[in-house]
mmCIF file of C-alpha atoms in Angstrom:
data_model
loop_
_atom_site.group_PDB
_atom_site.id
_atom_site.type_symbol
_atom_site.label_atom_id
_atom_site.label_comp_id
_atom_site.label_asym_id
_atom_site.label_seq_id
_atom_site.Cartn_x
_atom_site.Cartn_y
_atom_site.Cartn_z
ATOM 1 C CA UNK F 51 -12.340 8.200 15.993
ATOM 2 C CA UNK F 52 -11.916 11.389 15.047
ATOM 3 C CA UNK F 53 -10.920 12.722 11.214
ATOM 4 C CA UNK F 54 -8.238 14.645 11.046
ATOM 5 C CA UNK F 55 -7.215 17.047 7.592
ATOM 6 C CA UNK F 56 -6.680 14.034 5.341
ATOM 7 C CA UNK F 57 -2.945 14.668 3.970
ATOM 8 C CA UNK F 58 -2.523 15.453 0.259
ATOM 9 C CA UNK F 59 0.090 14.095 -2.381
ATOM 10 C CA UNK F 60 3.617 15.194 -1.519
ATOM 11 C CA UNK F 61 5.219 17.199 -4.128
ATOM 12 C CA UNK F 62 8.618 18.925 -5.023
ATOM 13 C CA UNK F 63 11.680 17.597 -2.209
ATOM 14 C CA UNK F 64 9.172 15.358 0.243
ATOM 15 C CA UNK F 65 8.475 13.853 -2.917
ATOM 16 C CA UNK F 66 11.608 13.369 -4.026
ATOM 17 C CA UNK F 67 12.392 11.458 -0.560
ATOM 18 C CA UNK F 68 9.610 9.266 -0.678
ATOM 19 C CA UNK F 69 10.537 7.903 -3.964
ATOM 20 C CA UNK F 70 14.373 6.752 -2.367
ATOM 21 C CA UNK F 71 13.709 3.679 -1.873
ATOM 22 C CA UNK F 72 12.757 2.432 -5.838
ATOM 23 C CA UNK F 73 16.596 3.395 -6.271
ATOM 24 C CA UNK F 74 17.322 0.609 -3.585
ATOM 25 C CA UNK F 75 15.066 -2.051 -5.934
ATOM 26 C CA UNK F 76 16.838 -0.552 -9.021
ATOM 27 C CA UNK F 77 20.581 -1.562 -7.515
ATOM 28 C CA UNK F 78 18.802 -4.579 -6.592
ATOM 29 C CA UNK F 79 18.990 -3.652 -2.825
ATOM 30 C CA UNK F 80 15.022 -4.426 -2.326
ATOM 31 C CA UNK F 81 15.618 -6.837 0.063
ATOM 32 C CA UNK F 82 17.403 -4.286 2.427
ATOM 33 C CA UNK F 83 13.638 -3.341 3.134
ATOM 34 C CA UNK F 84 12.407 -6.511 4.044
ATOM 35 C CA UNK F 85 8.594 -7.954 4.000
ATOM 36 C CA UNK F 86 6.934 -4.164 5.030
ATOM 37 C CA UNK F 87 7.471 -2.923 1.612
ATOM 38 C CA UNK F 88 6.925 -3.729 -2.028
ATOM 39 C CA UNK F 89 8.196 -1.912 -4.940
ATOM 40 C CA UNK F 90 4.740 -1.569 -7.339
ATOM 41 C CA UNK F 91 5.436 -2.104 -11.315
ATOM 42 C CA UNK F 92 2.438 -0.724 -13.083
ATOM 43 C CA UNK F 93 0.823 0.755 -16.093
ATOM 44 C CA UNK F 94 -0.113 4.511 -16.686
ATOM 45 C CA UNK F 95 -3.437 4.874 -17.049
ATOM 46 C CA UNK F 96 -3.200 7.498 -20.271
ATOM 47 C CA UNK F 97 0.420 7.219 -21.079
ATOM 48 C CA UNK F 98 0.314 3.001 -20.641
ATOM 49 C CA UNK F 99 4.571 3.819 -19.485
ATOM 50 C CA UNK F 100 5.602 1.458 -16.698
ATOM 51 C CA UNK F 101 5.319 3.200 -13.524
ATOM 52 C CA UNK F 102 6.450 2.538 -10.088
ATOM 53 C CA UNK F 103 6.147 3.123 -6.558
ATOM 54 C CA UNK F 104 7.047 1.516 -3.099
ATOM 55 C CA UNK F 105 4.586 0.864 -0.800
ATOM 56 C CA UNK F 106 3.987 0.042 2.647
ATOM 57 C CA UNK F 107 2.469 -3.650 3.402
ATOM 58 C CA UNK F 108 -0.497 -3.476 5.539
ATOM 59 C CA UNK F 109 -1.091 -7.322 5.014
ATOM 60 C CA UNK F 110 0.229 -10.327 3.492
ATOM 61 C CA UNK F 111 -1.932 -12.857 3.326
ATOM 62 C CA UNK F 112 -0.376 -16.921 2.668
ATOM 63 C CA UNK F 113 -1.504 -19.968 1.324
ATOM 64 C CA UNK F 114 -0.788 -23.292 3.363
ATOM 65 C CA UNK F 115 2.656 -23.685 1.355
ATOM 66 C CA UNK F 116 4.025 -20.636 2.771
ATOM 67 C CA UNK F 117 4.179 -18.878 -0.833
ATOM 68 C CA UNK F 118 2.015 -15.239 -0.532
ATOM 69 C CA UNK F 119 -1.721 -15.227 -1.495
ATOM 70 C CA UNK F 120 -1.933 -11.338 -1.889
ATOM 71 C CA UNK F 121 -0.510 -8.386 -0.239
ATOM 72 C CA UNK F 122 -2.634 -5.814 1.093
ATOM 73 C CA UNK F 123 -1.412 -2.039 0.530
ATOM 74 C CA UNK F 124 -3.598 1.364 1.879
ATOM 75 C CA UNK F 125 -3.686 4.634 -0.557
ATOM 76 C CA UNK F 126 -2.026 6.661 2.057
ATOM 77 C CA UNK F 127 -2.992 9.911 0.261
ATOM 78 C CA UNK F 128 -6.477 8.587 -1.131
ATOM 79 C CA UNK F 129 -8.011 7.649 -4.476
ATOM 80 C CA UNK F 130 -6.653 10.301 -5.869
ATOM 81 C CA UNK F 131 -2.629 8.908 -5.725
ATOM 82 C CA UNK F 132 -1.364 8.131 -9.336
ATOM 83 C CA UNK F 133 -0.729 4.407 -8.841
ATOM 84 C CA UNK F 134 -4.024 3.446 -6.695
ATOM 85 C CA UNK F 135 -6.004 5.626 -10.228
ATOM 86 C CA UNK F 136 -3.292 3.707 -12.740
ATOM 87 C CA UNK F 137 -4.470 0.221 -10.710
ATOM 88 C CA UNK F 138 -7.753 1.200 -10.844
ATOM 89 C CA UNK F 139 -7.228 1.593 -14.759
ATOM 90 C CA UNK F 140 -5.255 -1.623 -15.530
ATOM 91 C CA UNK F 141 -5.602 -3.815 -12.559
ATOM 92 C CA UNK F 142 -2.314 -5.901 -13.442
ATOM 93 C CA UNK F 143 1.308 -4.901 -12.462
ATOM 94 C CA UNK F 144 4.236 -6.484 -11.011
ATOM 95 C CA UNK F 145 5.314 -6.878 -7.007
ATOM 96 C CA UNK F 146 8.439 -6.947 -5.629
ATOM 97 C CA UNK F 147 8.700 -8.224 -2.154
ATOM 98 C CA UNK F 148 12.571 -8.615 -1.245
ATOM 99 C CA UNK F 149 14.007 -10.746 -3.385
ATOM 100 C CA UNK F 150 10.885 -11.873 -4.899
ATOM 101 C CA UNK F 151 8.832 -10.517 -8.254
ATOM 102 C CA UNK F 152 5.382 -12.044 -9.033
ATOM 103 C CA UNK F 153 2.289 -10.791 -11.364
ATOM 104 C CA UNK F 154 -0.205 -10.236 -9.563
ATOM 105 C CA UNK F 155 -4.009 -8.060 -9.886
ATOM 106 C CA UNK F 156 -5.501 -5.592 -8.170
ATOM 107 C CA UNK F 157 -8.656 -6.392 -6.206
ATOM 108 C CA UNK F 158 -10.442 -3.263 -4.320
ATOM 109 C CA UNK F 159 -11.492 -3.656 -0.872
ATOM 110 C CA UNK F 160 -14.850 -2.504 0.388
ATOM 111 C CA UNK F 161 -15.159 -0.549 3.091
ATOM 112 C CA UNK F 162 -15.964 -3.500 5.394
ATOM 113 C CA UNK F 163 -13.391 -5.610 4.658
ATOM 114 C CA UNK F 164 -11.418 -2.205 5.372
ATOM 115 C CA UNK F 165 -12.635 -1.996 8.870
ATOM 116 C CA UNK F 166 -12.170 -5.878 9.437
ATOM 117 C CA UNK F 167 -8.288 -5.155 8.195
ATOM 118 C CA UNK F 168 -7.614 -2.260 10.226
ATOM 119 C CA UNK F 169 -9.069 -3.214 13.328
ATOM 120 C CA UNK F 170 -7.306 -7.446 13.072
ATOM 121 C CA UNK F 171 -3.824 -4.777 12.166
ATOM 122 C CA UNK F 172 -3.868 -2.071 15.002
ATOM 123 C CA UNK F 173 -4.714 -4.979 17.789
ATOM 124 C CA UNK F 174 -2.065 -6.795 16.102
ATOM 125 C CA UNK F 175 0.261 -3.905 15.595
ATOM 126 C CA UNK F 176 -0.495 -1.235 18.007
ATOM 127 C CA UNK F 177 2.296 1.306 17.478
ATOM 128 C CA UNK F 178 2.131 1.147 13.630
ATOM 129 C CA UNK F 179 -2.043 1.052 13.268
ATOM 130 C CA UNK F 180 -1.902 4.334 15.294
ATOM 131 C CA UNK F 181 0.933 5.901 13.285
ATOM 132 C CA UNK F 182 -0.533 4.714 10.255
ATOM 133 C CA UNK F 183 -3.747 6.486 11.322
ATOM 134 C CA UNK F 184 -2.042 9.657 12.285
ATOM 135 C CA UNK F 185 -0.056 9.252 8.760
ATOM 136 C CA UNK F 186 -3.270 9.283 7.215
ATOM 137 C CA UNK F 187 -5.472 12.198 9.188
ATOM 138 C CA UNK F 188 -7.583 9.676 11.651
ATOM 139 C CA UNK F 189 -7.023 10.467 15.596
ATOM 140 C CA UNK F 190 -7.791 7.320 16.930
ATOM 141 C CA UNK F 191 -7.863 5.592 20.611
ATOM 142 C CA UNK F 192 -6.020 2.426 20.124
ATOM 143 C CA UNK F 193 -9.147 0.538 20.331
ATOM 144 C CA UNK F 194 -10.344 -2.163 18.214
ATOM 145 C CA UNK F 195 -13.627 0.015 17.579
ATOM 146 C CA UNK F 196 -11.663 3.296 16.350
ATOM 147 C CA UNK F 197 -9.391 0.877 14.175
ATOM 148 C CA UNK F 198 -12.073 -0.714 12.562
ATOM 149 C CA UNK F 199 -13.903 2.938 11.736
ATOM 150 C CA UNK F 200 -10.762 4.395 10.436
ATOM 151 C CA UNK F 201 -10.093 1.423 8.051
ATOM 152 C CA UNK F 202 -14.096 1.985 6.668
ATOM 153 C CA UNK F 203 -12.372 5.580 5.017
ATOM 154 C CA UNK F 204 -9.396 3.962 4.006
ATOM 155 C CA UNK F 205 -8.841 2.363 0.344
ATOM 156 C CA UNK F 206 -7.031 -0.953 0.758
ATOM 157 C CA UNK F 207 -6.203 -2.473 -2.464
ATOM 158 C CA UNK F 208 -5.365 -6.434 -1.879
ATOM 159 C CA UNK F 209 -2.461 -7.445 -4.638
ATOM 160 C CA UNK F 210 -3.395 -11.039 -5.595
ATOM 161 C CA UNK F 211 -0.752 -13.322 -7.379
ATOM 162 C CA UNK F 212 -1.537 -14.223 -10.690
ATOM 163 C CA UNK F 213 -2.169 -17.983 -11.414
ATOM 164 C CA UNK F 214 -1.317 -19.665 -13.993
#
């Protein structure tokens, strides 16, 4: 595995793009996007403003009655993206997953758990683990080895349903 120039925050009309798809959630059209995305309700971590973004499920993780124990998301463009420093902040928002809104918290992956993720996703998922790589500045192989170092450098933040 090899590490690329790590991509930085898009700004001005790439931003503008990437931030489509909350319109879809706002007309209620969420479900257009299926189980691979989630539209992420948070808190500002000065301004305390709801926030949102839509982002790409790594991992969804369920409990024996089918109903989701967490989703797993990756901070594409680091630590340093406004929602992943806003979770890190206040560690509660709001998930929507189609249809589907639930409170959940934030819980910060370590960097083995990373590697464990990325390496069980890319075997898994082949084509996506190596464009999510690519996405994110890591030339890998397509092996199980190169997945697993890759996902050590990336920050996965698992979004665990509130109980109760």
């Amino acid at each position: 595995m090899r590490i690329n120039e790590r991509p930085t925050s898009p700004t001005g009309f790439k931003r503008r793009f990437l931030r489509m798809p909350i319109q879809l959630y706002r007309w209620h059209l969420g479900g257009l996007l299926g189980h691979r995305f989630l539209l992420l309700e948070h808190l500002g971590r000065r301004s305390g403003k709801t926030r949102q973004v839509v982002l790409d499920v790594v991992n969804h993780d369920e409990v024996g009655d089918g109903a989701p124990d967490g989703y797993v998301v990756a901070a594409g463009f680091g630590t340093k993206s406004d929602w992943y420093r806003n979770l890190t902040a206040h560690p509660r928002a709001r998930v929507q997953v189609g249809r589907r809104t639930v409170d959940v918290e934030a819980d910060f992956l370590g960097t083995e758990e990373g590697g464990d993720l990325m390496a069980r996703y890319g075997t898994e998922h082949p084509k996506l683990g190596l464009r999510l790589c690519t996405t994110m500045g890591f030339d890998v192989d397509g092996s199980a080895a190169d997945f697993r170092e890759a996902g050590r450098h990336i920050h996965f933040v698992r979004l665990r349903p509130v109980r109760g």
